[in-house]
């Protein structure tokens, strides 16, 4: 059982530095959040990004060659695929990356 330490009201206000009878124990803290920019080089994300960039380059080449109808079809598809792919890859990254 610990010994109770009594302090008078006058000592409480006139003694700003009060020493605790117990010493704080040192402890080691470890961080479980390893973050590295190299974690973004996941092969799955790079593959999906490469496919999307490849389709975008094909669309640009088709426009320059004058095949506007096919380029418009690519553009209509890419309006849907780009946001879905981006948010899907972002979700995949945060779901598989250990925080």
Short mmCIF file of C-alpha atoms in Angstrom, two decimals:
data_model
loop_
_atom_site.label_atom_id
_atom_site.label_comp_id
_atom_site.label_asym_id
_atom_site.label_seq_id
_atom_site.Cartn_x
_atom_site.Cartn_y
_atom_site.Cartn_z
CA UNK A 1 0.00 0.00 0.00
CA UNK A 2 1.31 3.43 -0.88
CA UNK A 3 1.92 6.09 1.68
CA UNK A 4 -0.44 9.04 1.30
CA UNK A 5 1.31 12.38 1.04
CA UNK A 6 -0.49 15.36 2.51
CA UNK A 7 0.07 18.88 1.22
CA UNK A 8 -1.24 21.97 2.92
CA UNK A 9 -3.06 24.60 0.95
CA UNK A 10 -0.27 27.13 1.47
CA UNK A 11 2.43 24.71 0.30
CA UNK A 12 0.36 23.76 -2.72
CA UNK A 13 0.24 27.35 -4.00
CA UNK A 14 3.74 28.46 -2.98
CA UNK A 15 5.63 25.39 -4.20
CA UNK A 16 5.30 25.34 -7.98
CA UNK A 17 7.57 22.36 -8.45
CA UNK A 18 6.19 19.28 -6.80
CA UNK A 19 8.24 16.13 -7.11
CA UNK A 20 6.36 12.94 -7.69
CA UNK A 21 7.29 10.11 -5.32
CA UNK A 22 7.39 7.64 -8.21
CA UNK A 23 9.79 7.86 -11.11
CA UNK A 24 8.42 7.55 -14.62
CA UNK A 25 9.51 4.34 -16.26
CA UNK A 26 11.15 4.67 -19.67
CA UNK A 27 9.56 2.74 -22.50
CA UNK A 28 10.46 2.10 -26.09
CA UNK A 29 8.03 3.21 -28.77
CA UNK A 30 7.96 1.54 -32.16
CA UNK A 31 6.31 2.81 -35.29
CA UNK A 32 4.23 0.34 -37.24
CA UNK A 33 3.68 2.73 -40.17
CA UNK A 34 6.40 2.05 -42.72
CA UNK A 35 5.74 4.39 -45.61
CA UNK A 36 7.95 4.40 -48.63
CA UNK A 37 7.33 6.02 -52.02
CA UNK A 38 8.50 2.74 -53.57
CA UNK A 39 5.28 1.15 -52.27
CA UNK A 40 3.48 2.84 -55.16
CA UNK A 41 5.45 0.73 -57.62
CA UNK A 42 3.03 -2.14 -57.18
CA UNK A 43 2.98 -4.26 -60.38
CA UNK A 44 -0.82 -4.41 -60.45
CA UNK A 45 -1.22 -0.63 -60.29
CA UNK A 46 1.54 -0.13 -62.86
CA UNK A 47 -0.08 -2.63 -65.24
CA UNK A 48 -3.51 -1.02 -64.98
CA UNK A 49 -1.99 2.43 -65.44
CA UNK A 50 0.01 1.26 -68.45
CA UNK A 51 -3.09 -0.18 -70.11
CA UNK A 52 -5.04 3.04 -69.58
CA UNK A 53 -2.16 5.16 -70.90
CA UNK A 54 -1.80 2.85 -73.89
CA UNK A 55 -5.48 3.27 -74.79
CA UNK A 56 -5.15 7.06 -74.43
CA UNK A 57 -2.12 7.06 -76.78
CA UNK A 58 -4.01 4.89 -79.30
CA UNK A 59 -6.84 7.41 -79.24
CA UNK A 60 -4.44 10.28 -79.92
CA UNK A 61 -2.81 8.40 -82.79
CA UNK A 62 -6.22 7.62 -84.32
CA UNK A 63 -7.15 11.31 -84.19
CA UNK A 64 -3.92 12.30 -85.94
CA UNK A 65 -4.43 9.67 -88.61
CA UNK A 66 -7.89 11.03 -89.34
CA UNK A 67 -9.98 8.12 -88.08
CA UNK A 68 -12.26 10.43 -86.11
CA UNK A 69 -15.20 8.01 -85.76
CA UNK A 70 -13.11 5.35 -84.04
CA UNK A 71 -11.36 7.99 -81.91
CA UNK A 72 -14.77 9.27 -80.75
CA UNK A 73 -15.76 5.76 -79.73
CA UNK A 74 -12.53 5.45 -77.71
CA UNK A 75 -13.26 8.81 -76.09
CA UNK A 76 -16.77 7.75 -75.02
CA UNK A 77 -15.41 4.58 -73.46
CA UNK A 78 -12.51 6.38 -71.78
CA UNK A 79 -14.84 8.90 -70.11
CA UNK A 80 -16.18 6.02 -68.06
CA UNK A 81 -13.05 3.87 -67.77
CA UNK A 82 -10.59 6.53 -66.56
CA UNK A 83 -12.41 7.58 -63.35
CA UNK A 84 -13.41 4.00 -62.52
CA UNK A 85 -9.85 2.79 -63.04
CA UNK A 86 -8.36 5.64 -61.00
CA UNK A 87 -10.63 5.15 -58.01
CA UNK A 88 -10.33 1.39 -58.26
CA UNK A 89 -6.52 1.57 -58.23
CA UNK A 90 -6.64 4.04 -55.33
CA UNK A 91 -8.91 1.69 -53.36
CA UNK A 92 -6.67 -1.27 -54.22
CA UNK A 93 -3.58 0.63 -53.07
CA UNK A 94 -5.06 1.55 -49.69
CA UNK A 95 -6.62 -1.90 -49.22
CA UNK A 96 -3.36 -3.78 -49.82
CA UNK A 97 -0.94 -1.28 -48.27
CA UNK A 98 -0.39 -2.04 -44.60
CA UNK A 99 -0.66 1.08 -42.45
#
